[in-house]
């Protein structure tokens, strides 16, 4: 039987991957923020005359907290998959909680896209701005 290679310490893996996931999520959020709240209102595709600052003030904490949540949940999921045995009765619950947390973080990062989608929806359906 081939020898199994030792698992690296959890702290080394988790800190690097958490940092990488947080930075990746922040980059995606900044791109969505610029596209949704700066570029589209400047091209008058959506009206953002008096709402842009409000959107940015709401989106900033949601995007930052969402990125942090994605990073933490990804390391949590990695810990669950690598350190908990598949017969552990709590593994499914812990993995489900990690997945739910990741989706919540993704919603925080995608907030600019959600707002722009709602703006387009109301503009198409009702012909009005919200």
mmCIF file of N, CA and C in Angstrom:
data_model
loop_
_atom_site.group_PDB
_atom_site.id
_atom_site.type_symbol
_atom_site.label_atom_id
_atom_site.label_comp_id
_atom_site.label_asym_id
_atom_site.label_seq_id
_atom_site.Cartn_x
_atom_site.Cartn_y
_atom_site.Cartn_z
ATOM 1 N N UNK A 1 0.840 -1.164 0.000
ATOM 2 C CA UNK A 1 0.000 0.000 0.000
ATOM 3 C C UNK A 1 0.896 1.242 0.000
ATOM 4 N N UNK A 2 0.560 2.204 -0.825
ATOM 5 C CA UNK A 2 1.361 3.417 -0.951
ATOM 6 C C UNK A 2 1.178 4.282 0.291
ATOM 7 N N UNK A 3 2.251 4.893 0.732
ATOM 8 C CA UNK A 3 2.122 5.748 1.915
ATOM 9 C C UNK A 3 1.320 7.006 1.565
ATOM 10 N N UNK A 4 0.506 7.413 2.490
ATOM 11 C CA UNK A 4 -0.280 8.628 2.281
ATOM 12 C C UNK A 4 0.561 9.822 2.698
ATOM 13 N N UNK A 5 0.435 10.884 1.947
ATOM 14 C CA UNK A 5 1.214 12.061 2.303
ATOM 15 C C UNK A 5 0.513 12.787 3.446
ATOM 16 N N UNK A 6 1.288 13.364 4.343
ATOM 17 C CA UNK A 6 0.688 14.017 5.506
ATOM 18 C C UNK A 6 -0.083 15.268 5.090
ATOM 19 N N UNK A 7 -1.137 15.530 5.813
ATOM 20 C CA UNK A 7 -1.938 16.719 5.539
ATOM 21 C C UNK A 7 -1.217 17.941 6.084
ATOM 22 N N UNK A 8 -1.189 19.024 5.307
ATOM 23 C CA UNK A 8 -0.564 20.243 5.825
ATOM 24 C C UNK A 8 -1.390 20.808 6.974
ATOM 25 N N UNK A 9 -0.773 21.630 7.799
ATOM 26 C CA UNK A 9 -1.525 22.216 8.915
ATOM 27 C C UNK A 9 -2.713 23.036 8.413
ATOM 28 N N UNK A 10 -3.801 22.970 9.130
ATOM 29 C CA UNK A 10 -5.031 23.657 8.727
ATOM 30 C C UNK A 10 -4.817 25.162 8.671
ATOM 31 N N UNK A 11 -4.054 25.704 9.589
ATOM 32 C CA UNK A 11 -3.864 27.154 9.639
ATOM 33 C C UNK A 11 -3.197 27.679 8.370
ATOM 34 N N UNK A 12 -2.248 26.953 7.812
ATOM 35 C CA UNK A 12 -1.547 27.402 6.613
ATOM 36 C C UNK A 12 -2.485 27.404 5.417
ATOM 37 N N UNK A 13 -3.219 26.343 5.228
ATOM 38 C CA UNK A 13 -4.132 26.235 4.090
ATOM 39 C C UNK A 13 -5.245 27.269 4.209
ATOM 40 N N UNK A 14 -5.869 27.325 5.364
ATOM 41 C CA UNK A 14 -7.039 28.180 5.527
ATOM 42 C C UNK A 14 -6.706 29.652 5.378
ATOM 43 N N UNK A 15 -5.606 30.114 5.947
ATOM 44 C CA UNK A 15 -5.303 31.539 5.878
ATOM 45 C C UNK A 15 -5.006 31.971 4.442
ATOM 46 N N UNK A 16 -4.278 31.166 3.686
ATOM 47 C CA UNK A 16 -3.973 31.532 2.308
ATOM 48 C C UNK A 16 -5.224 31.513 1.445
ATOM 49 N N UNK A 17 -6.010 30.443 1.523
ATOM 50 C CA UNK A 17 -7.205 30.348 0.686
ATOM 51 C C UNK A 17 -8.263 31.369 1.095
ATOM 52 N N UNK A 18 -8.372 31.624 2.390
ATOM 53 C CA UNK A 18 -9.325 32.632 2.847
ATOM 54 C C UNK A 18 -8.951 33.997 2.296
ATOM 55 N N UNK A 19 -7.675 34.338 2.379
ATOM 56 C CA UNK A 19 -7.225 35.622 1.860
ATOM 57 C C UNK A 19 -7.443 35.709 0.352
ATOM 58 N N UNK A 20 -7.140 34.655 -0.362
ATOM 59 C CA UNK A 20 -7.318 34.644 -1.812
ATOM 60 C C UNK A 20 -8.797 34.774 -2.186
ATOM 61 N N UNK A 21 -9.674 34.080 -1.479
ATOM 62 C CA UNK A 21 -11.105 34.164 -1.771
ATOM 63 C C UNK A 21 -11.669 35.536 -1.441
ATOM 64 N N UNK A 22 -11.214 36.123 -0.351
ATOM 65 C CA UNK A 22 -11.686 37.459 0.016
ATOM 66 C C UNK A 22 -11.263 38.473 -1.034
ATOM 67 N N UNK A 23 -10.011 38.418 -1.451
ATOM 68 C CA UNK A 23 -9.533 39.372 -2.455
ATOM 69 C C UNK A 23 -10.223 39.175 -3.804
ATOM 70 N N UNK A 24 -10.466 37.944 -4.187
ATOM 71 C CA UNK A 24 -11.183 37.678 -5.438
ATOM 72 C C UNK A 24 -12.609 38.203 -5.375
ATOM 73 N N UNK A 25 -13.270 37.975 -4.252
ATOM 74 C CA UNK A 25 -14.645 38.450 -4.097
ATOM 75 C C UNK A 25 -14.695 39.978 -4.066
ATOM 76 N N UNK A 26 -13.718 40.605 -3.422
ATOM 77 C CA UNK A 26 -13.682 42.070 -3.409
ATOM 78 C C UNK A 26 -13.455 42.636 -4.809
ATOM 79 N N UNK A 27 -12.619 41.984 -5.589
ATOM 80 C CA UNK A 27 -12.380 42.430 -6.954
ATOM 81 C C UNK A 27 -13.661 42.346 -7.785
ATOM 82 N N UNK A 28 -14.374 41.258 -7.660
ATOM 83 C CA UNK A 28 -15.647 41.106 -8.387
ATOM 84 C C UNK A 28 -16.635 42.175 -7.936
ATOM 85 N N UNK A 29 -16.695 42.432 -6.629
ATOM 86 C CA UNK A 29 -17.624 43.434 -6.113
ATOM 87 C C UNK A 29 -17.282 44.825 -6.635
ATOM 88 N N UNK A 30 -15.994 45.183 -6.654
ATOM 89 C CA UNK A 30 -15.588 46.508 -7.142
ATOM 90 C C UNK A 30 -15.944 46.663 -8.619
ATOM 91 N N UNK A 31 -15.745 45.623 -9.405
ATOM 92 C CA UNK A 31 -16.100 45.682 -10.830
ATOM 93 C C UNK A 31 -17.611 45.852 -10.992
ATOM 94 N N UNK A 32 -18.392 45.083 -10.239
ATOM 95 C CA UNK A 32 -19.854 45.223 -10.315
ATOM 96 C C UNK A 32 -20.301 46.600 -9.840
ATOM 97 N N UNK A 33 -19.667 47.092 -8.798
ATOM 98 C CA UNK A 33 -20.005 48.411 -8.254
ATOM 99 C C UNK A 33 -19.755 49.499 -9.303
ATOM 100 N N UNK A 34 -18.598 49.461 -9.932
ATOM 101 C CA UNK A 34 -18.284 50.469 -10.948
ATOM 102 C C UNK A 34 -19.193 50.374 -12.157
ATOM 103 N N UNK A 35 -19.453 49.159 -12.597
ATOM 104 C CA UNK A 35 -20.327 48.970 -13.754
ATOM 105 C C UNK A 35 -21.750 49.413 -13.438
ATOM 106 N N UNK A 36 -22.261 48.999 -12.284
ATOM 107 C CA UNK A 36 -23.668 49.233 -11.973
ATOM 108 C C UNK A 36 -23.976 50.651 -11.539
ATOM 109 N N UNK A 37 -23.111 51.238 -10.724
ATOM 110 C CA UNK A 37 -23.457 52.525 -10.115
ATOM 111 C C UNK A 37 -22.696 53.712 -10.686
ATOM 112 N N UNK A 38 -21.719 53.439 -11.551
ATOM 113 C CA UNK A 38 -20.991 54.550 -12.158
ATOM 114 C C UNK A 38 -21.187 54.555 -13.673
ATOM 115 N N UNK A 39 -20.931 53.418 -14.303
ATOM 116 C CA UNK A 39 -20.975 53.361 -15.764
ATOM 117 C C UNK A 39 -22.408 53.449 -16.307
ATOM 118 N N UNK A 40 -23.311 52.622 -15.810
ATOM 119 C CA UNK A 40 -24.679 52.620 -16.346
ATOM 120 C C UNK A 40 -25.416 53.940 -16.116
ATOM 121 N N UNK A 41 -25.354 54.563 -14.925
ATOM 122 C CA UNK A 41 -26.012 55.871 -14.788
ATOM 123 C C UNK A 41 -25.384 56.958 -15.662
ATOM 124 N N UNK A 42 -24.072 56.886 -15.912
ATOM 125 C CA UNK A 42 -23.443 57.892 -16.776
ATOM 126 C C UNK A 42 -23.872 57.754 -18.222
ATOM 127 N N UNK A 43 -24.186 56.549 -18.653
ATOM 128 C CA UNK A 43 -24.700 56.341 -20.004
ATOM 129 C C UNK A 43 -26.218 56.471 -20.046
ATOM 130 N N UNK A 44 -26.817 56.864 -18.954
ATOM 131 C CA UNK A 44 -28.259 57.042 -18.770
ATOM 132 C C UNK A 44 -29.064 55.806 -19.154
ATOM 133 N N UNK A 45 -28.469 54.630 -18.963
ATOM 134 C CA UNK A 45 -29.240 53.400 -19.166
ATOM 135 C C UNK A 45 -30.198 53.181 -18.003
ATOM 136 N N UNK A 46 -29.781 53.595 -16.832
ATOM 137 C CA UNK A 46 -30.680 53.638 -15.678
ATOM 138 C C UNK A 46 -30.543 55.021 -15.072
ATOM 139 N N UNK A 47 -31.610 55.486 -14.475
ATOM 140 C CA UNK A 47 -31.523 56.807 -13.860
ATOM 141 C C UNK A 47 -30.975 56.638 -12.455
ATOM 142 N N UNK A 48 -29.926 57.316 -12.176
ATOM 143 C CA UNK A 48 -29.323 57.218 -10.866
ATOM 144 C C UNK A 48 -28.958 58.579 -10.332
ATOM 145 N N UNK A 49 -29.728 59.583 -10.723
ATOM 146 C CA UNK A 49 -29.382 60.954 -10.379
ATOM 147 C C UNK A 49 -29.210 61.150 -8.873
ATOM 148 N N UNK A 50 -30.229 60.852 -8.134
ATOM 149 C CA UNK A 50 -30.174 61.101 -6.697
ATOM 150 C C UNK A 50 -30.039 59.818 -5.889
ATOM 151 N N UNK A 51 -30.005 58.671 -6.544
ATOM 152 C CA UNK A 51 -29.969 57.400 -5.833
ATOM 153 C C UNK A 51 -28.584 56.761 -5.794
ATOM 154 N N UNK A 52 -27.656 57.231 -6.597
ATOM 155 C CA UNK A 52 -26.357 56.579 -6.711
ATOM 156 C C UNK A 52 -25.605 56.565 -5.393
ATOM 157 N N UNK A 53 -25.566 57.679 -4.701
ATOM 158 C CA UNK A 53 -24.852 57.728 -3.421
ATOM 159 C C UNK A 53 -25.493 56.797 -2.403
ATOM 160 N N UNK A 54 -26.802 56.734 -2.374
ATOM 161 C CA UNK A 54 -27.498 55.820 -1.462
ATOM 162 C C UNK A 54 -27.164 54.375 -1.790
ATOM 163 N N UNK A 55 -27.170 54.036 -3.061
ATOM 164 C CA UNK A 55 -26.833 52.670 -3.473
ATOM 165 C C UNK A 55 -25.413 52.308 -3.056
ATOM 166 N N UNK A 56 -24.480 53.225 -3.259
ATOM 167 C CA UNK A 56 -23.084 52.955 -2.904
ATOM 168 C C UNK A 56 -22.928 52.808 -1.397
ATOM 169 N N UNK A 57 -23.612 53.642 -0.628
ATOM 170 C CA UNK A 57 -23.517 53.556 0.834
ATOM 171 C C UNK A 57 -24.130 52.260 1.365
ATOM 172 N N UNK A 58 -25.140 51.745 0.709
ATOM 173 C CA UNK A 58 -25.725 50.465 1.112
ATOM 174 C C UNK A 58 -24.851 49.310 0.625
ATOM 175 N N UNK A 59 -24.333 49.445 -0.574
ATOM 176 C CA UNK A 59 -23.581 48.357 -1.186
ATOM 177 C C UNK A 59 -22.196 48.154 -0.570
ATOM 178 N N UNK A 60 -21.586 49.205 -0.067
ATOM 179 C CA UNK A 60 -20.224 49.090 0.471
ATOM 180 C C UNK A 60 -20.132 48.095 1.630
ATOM 181 N N UNK A 61 -20.933 48.245 2.672
ATOM 182 C CA UNK A 61 -20.824 47.245 3.745
ATOM 183 C C UNK A 61 -21.285 45.859 3.318
ATOM 184 N N UNK A 62 -22.300 45.794 2.453
ATOM 185 C CA UNK A 62 -22.759 44.487 1.981
ATOM 186 C C UNK A 62 -21.685 43.780 1.169
ATOM 187 N N UNK A 63 -20.985 44.507 0.317
ATOM 188 C CA UNK A 63 -19.937 43.912 -0.501
ATOM 189 C C UNK A 63 -18.736 43.473 0.318
ATOM 190 N N UNK A 64 -18.318 44.303 1.252
ATOM 191 C CA UNK A 64 -17.159 43.961 2.080
ATOM 192 C C UNK A 64 -17.482 42.792 2.993
ATOM 193 N N UNK A 65 -18.631 42.852 3.649
ATOM 194 C CA UNK A 65 -19.017 41.737 4.528
ATOM 195 C C UNK A 65 -19.287 40.464 3.730
ATOM 196 N N UNK A 66 -19.844 40.613 2.532
ATOM 197 C CA UNK A 66 -20.073 39.448 1.682
ATOM 198 C C UNK A 66 -18.767 38.784 1.268
ATOM 199 N N UNK A 67 -17.763 39.591 0.942
ATOM 200 C CA UNK A 67 -16.461 39.039 0.564
ATOM 201 C C UNK A 67 -15.818 38.311 1.740
ATOM 202 N N UNK A 68 -15.902 38.900 2.911
ATOM 203 C CA UNK A 68 -15.350 38.250 4.101
ATOM 204 C C UNK A 68 -16.092 36.953 4.390
ATOM 205 N N UNK A 69 -17.396 36.985 4.236
ATOM 206 C CA UNK A 69 -18.193 35.787 4.499
ATOM 207 C C UNK A 69 -17.866 34.669 3.508
ATOM 208 N N UNK A 70 -17.656 35.010 2.253
ATOM 209 C CA UNK A 70 -17.279 34.001 1.264
ATOM 210 C C UNK A 70 -15.935 33.389 1.615
ATOM 211 N N UNK A 71 -14.976 34.224 2.000
ATOM 212 C CA UNK A 71 -13.666 33.701 2.371
ATOM 213 C C UNK A 71 -13.721 32.790 3.581
ATOM 214 N N UNK A 72 -14.458 33.201 4.600
ATOM 215 C CA UNK A 72 -14.564 32.376 5.808
ATOM 216 C C UNK A 72 -15.322 31.083 5.556
ATOM 217 N N UNK A 73 -16.378 31.161 4.766
ATOM 218 C CA UNK A 73 -17.164 29.954 4.489
ATOM 219 C C UNK A 73 -16.394 28.980 3.609
ATOM 220 N N UNK A 74 -15.566 29.492 2.703
ATOM 221 C CA UNK A 74 -14.784 28.571 1.880
ATOM 222 C C UNK A 74 -13.756 27.828 2.729
ATOM 223 N N UNK A 75 -13.147 28.519 3.690
ATOM 224 C CA UNK A 75 -12.209 27.810 4.562
ATOM 225 C C UNK A 75 -12.953 26.871 5.501
ATOM 226 N N UNK A 76 -14.143 27.249 5.909
ATOM 227 C CA UNK A 76 -14.972 26.375 6.742
ATOM 228 C C UNK A 76 -15.322 25.090 5.990
ATOM 229 N N UNK A 77 -15.713 25.237 4.736
ATOM 230 C CA UNK A 77 -16.045 24.066 3.926
ATOM 231 C C UNK A 77 -14.818 23.189 3.682
ATOM 232 N N UNK A 78 -13.680 23.819 3.471
ATOM 233 C CA UNK A 78 -12.455 23.043 3.288
ATOM 234 C C UNK A 78 -12.129 22.266 4.561
ATOM 235 N N UNK A 79 -12.294 22.911 5.696
ATOM 236 C CA UNK A 79 -12.046 22.228 6.965
ATOM 237 C C UNK A 79 -12.996 21.041 7.122
ATOM 238 N N UNK A 80 -14.265 21.243 6.808
ATOM 239 C CA UNK A 80 -15.249 20.165 6.950
ATOM 240 C C UNK A 80 -14.921 18.992 6.035
ATOM 241 N N UNK A 81 -14.505 19.280 4.818
ATOM 242 C CA UNK A 81 -14.224 18.192 3.872
ATOM 243 C C UNK A 81 -12.932 17.465 4.195
ATOM 244 N N UNK A 82 -11.922 18.180 4.694
ATOM 245 C CA UNK A 82 -10.638 17.540 4.938
ATOM 246 C C UNK A 82 -10.505 16.933 6.324
ATOM 247 N N UNK A 83 -11.132 17.511 7.310
ATOM 248 C CA UNK A 83 -10.887 17.085 8.685
ATOM 249 C C UNK A 83 -12.005 16.252 9.307
ATOM 250 N N UNK A 84 -13.203 16.338 8.763
ATOM 251 C CA UNK A 84 -14.301 15.554 9.318
ATOM 252 C C UNK A 84 -14.497 14.299 8.476
ATOM 253 N N UNK A 85 -14.630 13.206 9.128
ATOM 254 C CA UNK A 85 -14.824 11.938 8.425
ATOM 255 C C UNK A 85 -16.231 11.906 7.839
ATOM 256 N N UNK A 86 -16.381 11.215 6.708
ATOM 257 C CA UNK A 86 -17.683 11.208 6.027
ATOM 258 C C UNK A 86 -18.766 10.524 6.843
ATOM 259 N N UNK A 87 -18.390 9.739 7.836
ATOM 260 C CA UNK A 87 -19.408 9.100 8.682
ATOM 261 C C UNK A 87 -19.808 9.974 9.860
ATOM 262 N N UNK A 88 -19.182 11.117 10.008
ATOM 263 C CA UNK A 88 -19.542 12.033 11.090
ATOM 264 C C UNK A 88 -20.974 12.523 10.876
ATOM 265 N N UNK A 89 -21.852 12.336 11.854
ATOM 266 C CA UNK A 89 -23.266 12.702 11.647
ATOM 267 C C UNK A 89 -23.493 14.201 11.484
ATOM 268 N N UNK A 90 -22.579 15.020 11.951
ATOM 269 C CA UNK A 90 -22.770 16.471 11.867
ATOM 270 C C UNK A 90 -22.174 17.079 10.608
ATOM 271 N N UNK A 91 -21.484 16.281 9.809
ATOM 272 C CA UNK A 91 -20.800 16.828 8.640
ATOM 273 C C UNK A 91 -21.781 17.440 7.646
ATOM 274 N N UNK A 92 -22.905 16.784 7.390
ATOM 275 C CA UNK A 92 -23.872 17.319 6.424
ATOM 276 C C UNK A 92 -24.423 18.666 6.878
ATOM 277 N N UNK A 93 -24.709 18.783 8.160
ATOM 278 C CA UNK A 93 -25.223 20.043 8.688
ATOM 279 C C UNK A 93 -24.178 21.147 8.584
ATOM 280 N N UNK A 94 -22.938 20.852 8.933
ATOM 281 C CA UNK A 94 -21.881 21.853 8.884
ATOM 282 C C UNK A 94 -21.588 22.286 7.448
ATOM 283 N N UNK A 95 -21.622 21.347 6.517
ATOM 284 C CA UNK A 95 -21.422 21.694 5.103
ATOM 285 C C UNK A 95 -22.596 22.534 4.599
ATOM 286 N N UNK A 96 -23.806 22.195 4.989
ATOM 287 C CA UNK A 96 -24.979 22.975 4.573
ATOM 288 C C UNK A 96 -24.903 24.406 5.113
ATOM 289 N N UNK A 97 -24.466 24.565 6.361
ATOM 290 C CA UNK A 97 -24.312 25.908 6.926
ATOM 291 C C UNK A 97 -23.242 26.706 6.179
ATOM 292 N N UNK A 98 -22.152 26.040 5.802
ATOM 293 C CA UNK A 98 -21.124 26.709 5.013
ATOM 294 C C UNK A 98 -21.633 27.133 3.651
ATOM 295 N N UNK A 99 -22.433 26.301 3.025
ATOM 296 C CA UNK A 99 -22.999 26.643 1.717
ATOM 297 C C UNK A 99 -23.986 27.801 1.821
ATOM 298 N N UNK A 100 -24.824 27.795 2.847
ATOM 299 C CA UNK A 100 -25.780 28.890 3.038
ATOM 300 C C UNK A 100 -25.032 30.199 3.280
ATOM 301 N N UNK A 101 -23.986 30.150 4.096
ATOM 302 C CA UNK A 101 -23.184 31.343 4.340
ATOM 303 C C UNK A 101 -22.531 31.866 3.079
ATOM 304 N N UNK A 102 -22.069 30.971 2.231
ATOM 305 C CA UNK A 102 -21.467 31.385 0.960
ATOM 306 C C UNK A 102 -22.488 32.060 0.058
ATOM 307 N N UNK A 103 -23.704 31.533 0.021
ATOM 308 C CA UNK A 103 -24.756 32.142 -0.794
ATOM 309 C C UNK A 103 -25.147 33.519 -0.263
ATOM 310 N N UNK A 104 -25.172 33.681 1.052
ATOM 311 C CA UNK A 104 -25.467 34.994 1.629
ATOM 312 C C UNK A 104 -24.366 35.988 1.268
ATOM 313 N N UNK A 105 -23.112 35.546 1.345
ATOM 314 C CA UNK A 105 -21.998 36.401 0.943
ATOM 315 C C UNK A 105 -22.067 36.763 -0.529
ATOM 316 N N UNK A 106 -22.453 35.816 -1.351
ATOM 317 C CA UNK A 106 -22.595 36.071 -2.777
ATOM 318 C C UNK A 106 -23.704 37.090 -3.046
ATOM 319 N N UNK A 107 -24.766 37.040 -2.271
ATOM 320 C CA UNK A 107 -25.840 38.031 -2.420
ATOM 321 C C UNK A 107 -25.339 39.428 -2.040
ATOM 322 N N UNK A 108 -24.483 39.517 -1.021
ATOM 323 C CA UNK A 108 -23.910 40.812 -0.653
ATOM 324 C C UNK A 108 -23.021 41.373 -1.737
ATOM 325 N N UNK A 109 -22.249 40.506 -2.364
ATOM 326 C CA UNK A 109 -21.379 40.945 -3.454
ATOM 327 C C UNK A 109 -22.206 41.298 -4.689
ATOM 328 N N UNK A 110 -23.252 40.567 -4.940
ATOM 329 C CA UNK A 110 -24.081 40.793 -6.124
ATOM 330 C C UNK A 110 -25.134 41.863 -5.947
ATOM 331 N N UNK A 111 -25.134 42.566 -4.824
ATOM 332 C CA UNK A 111 -26.140 43.605 -4.579
ATOM 333 C C UNK A 111 -26.211 44.647 -5.695
ATOM 334 N N UNK A 112 -25.083 45.146 -6.208
ATOM 335 C CA UNK A 112 -25.200 46.112 -7.317
ATOM 336 C C UNK A 112 -25.922 45.533 -8.528
ATOM 337 N N UNK A 113 -25.642 44.297 -8.839
ATOM 338 C CA UNK A 113 -26.293 43.660 -9.976
ATOM 339 C C UNK A 113 -27.789 43.465 -9.713
ATOM 340 N N UNK A 114 -28.144 43.148 -8.486
ATOM 341 C CA UNK A 114 -29.555 42.993 -8.115
ATOM 342 C C UNK A 114 -30.291 44.316 -8.275
ATOM 343 N N UNK A 115 -29.691 45.401 -7.814
ATOM 344 C CA UNK A 115 -30.325 46.718 -7.908
ATOM 345 C C UNK A 115 -30.496 47.135 -9.373
ATOM 346 N N UNK A 116 -29.482 46.924 -10.182
ATOM 347 C CA UNK A 116 -29.583 47.276 -11.602
ATOM 348 C C UNK A 116 -30.654 46.426 -12.276
ATOM 349 N N UNK A 117 -30.714 45.143 -11.933
ATOM 350 C CA UNK A 117 -31.756 44.282 -12.483
ATOM 351 C C UNK A 117 -33.144 44.763 -12.118
ATOM 352 N N UNK A 118 -33.325 45.191 -10.862
ATOM 353 C CA UNK A 118 -34.617 45.738 -10.444
ATOM 354 C C UNK A 118 -34.943 47.033 -11.179
ATOM 355 N N UNK A 119 -33.932 47.884 -11.360
ATOM 356 C CA UNK A 119 -34.156 49.125 -12.108
ATOM 357 C C UNK A 119 -34.631 48.840 -13.535
ATOM 358 N N UNK A 120 -33.959 47.918 -14.210
ATOM 359 C CA UNK A 120 -34.380 47.549 -15.561
ATOM 360 C C UNK A 120 -35.770 46.932 -15.560
ATOM 361 N N UNK A 121 -36.047 46.079 -14.590
ATOM 362 C CA UNK A 121 -37.345 45.417 -14.501
ATOM 363 C C UNK A 121 -38.466 46.453 -14.364
ATOM 364 N N UNK A 122 -38.309 47.395 -13.426
ATOM 365 C CA UNK A 122 -39.348 48.405 -13.233
ATOM 366 C C UNK A 122 -39.446 49.340 -14.429
ATOM 367 N N UNK A 123 -38.330 49.597 -15.083
ATOM 368 C CA UNK A 123 -38.363 50.457 -16.256
ATOM 369 C C UNK A 123 -39.099 49.788 -17.406
ATOM 370 N N UNK A 124 -38.885 48.484 -17.590
ATOM 371 C CA UNK A 124 -39.536 47.752 -18.678
ATOM 372 C C UNK A 124 -41.010 47.525 -18.378
ATOM 373 N N UNK A 125 -41.318 47.073 -17.176
ATOM 374 C CA UNK A 125 -42.684 46.716 -16.818
ATOM 375 C C UNK A 125 -43.575 47.949 -16.650
ATOM 376 N N UNK A 126 -43.102 48.923 -15.878
ATOM 377 C CA UNK A 126 -43.957 50.043 -15.521
ATOM 378 C C UNK A 126 -43.600 51.329 -16.253
ATOM 379 N N UNK A 127 -42.426 51.377 -16.834
ATOM 380 C CA UNK A 127 -42.001 52.613 -17.489
ATOM 381 C C UNK A 127 -41.669 53.710 -16.509
ATOM 382 N N UNK A 128 -41.379 53.323 -15.246
ATOM 383 C CA UNK A 128 -41.061 54.312 -14.225
ATOM 384 C C UNK A 128 -39.735 53.948 -13.572
ATOM 385 N N UNK A 129 -39.191 54.909 -12.877
ATOM 386 C CA UNK A 129 -37.978 54.696 -12.087
ATOM 387 C C UNK A 129 -38.363 54.517 -10.639
ATOM 388 N N UNK A 130 -37.609 53.644 -9.953
ATOM 389 C CA UNK A 130 -37.883 53.484 -8.515
ATOM 390 C C UNK A 130 -37.010 54.411 -7.724
#
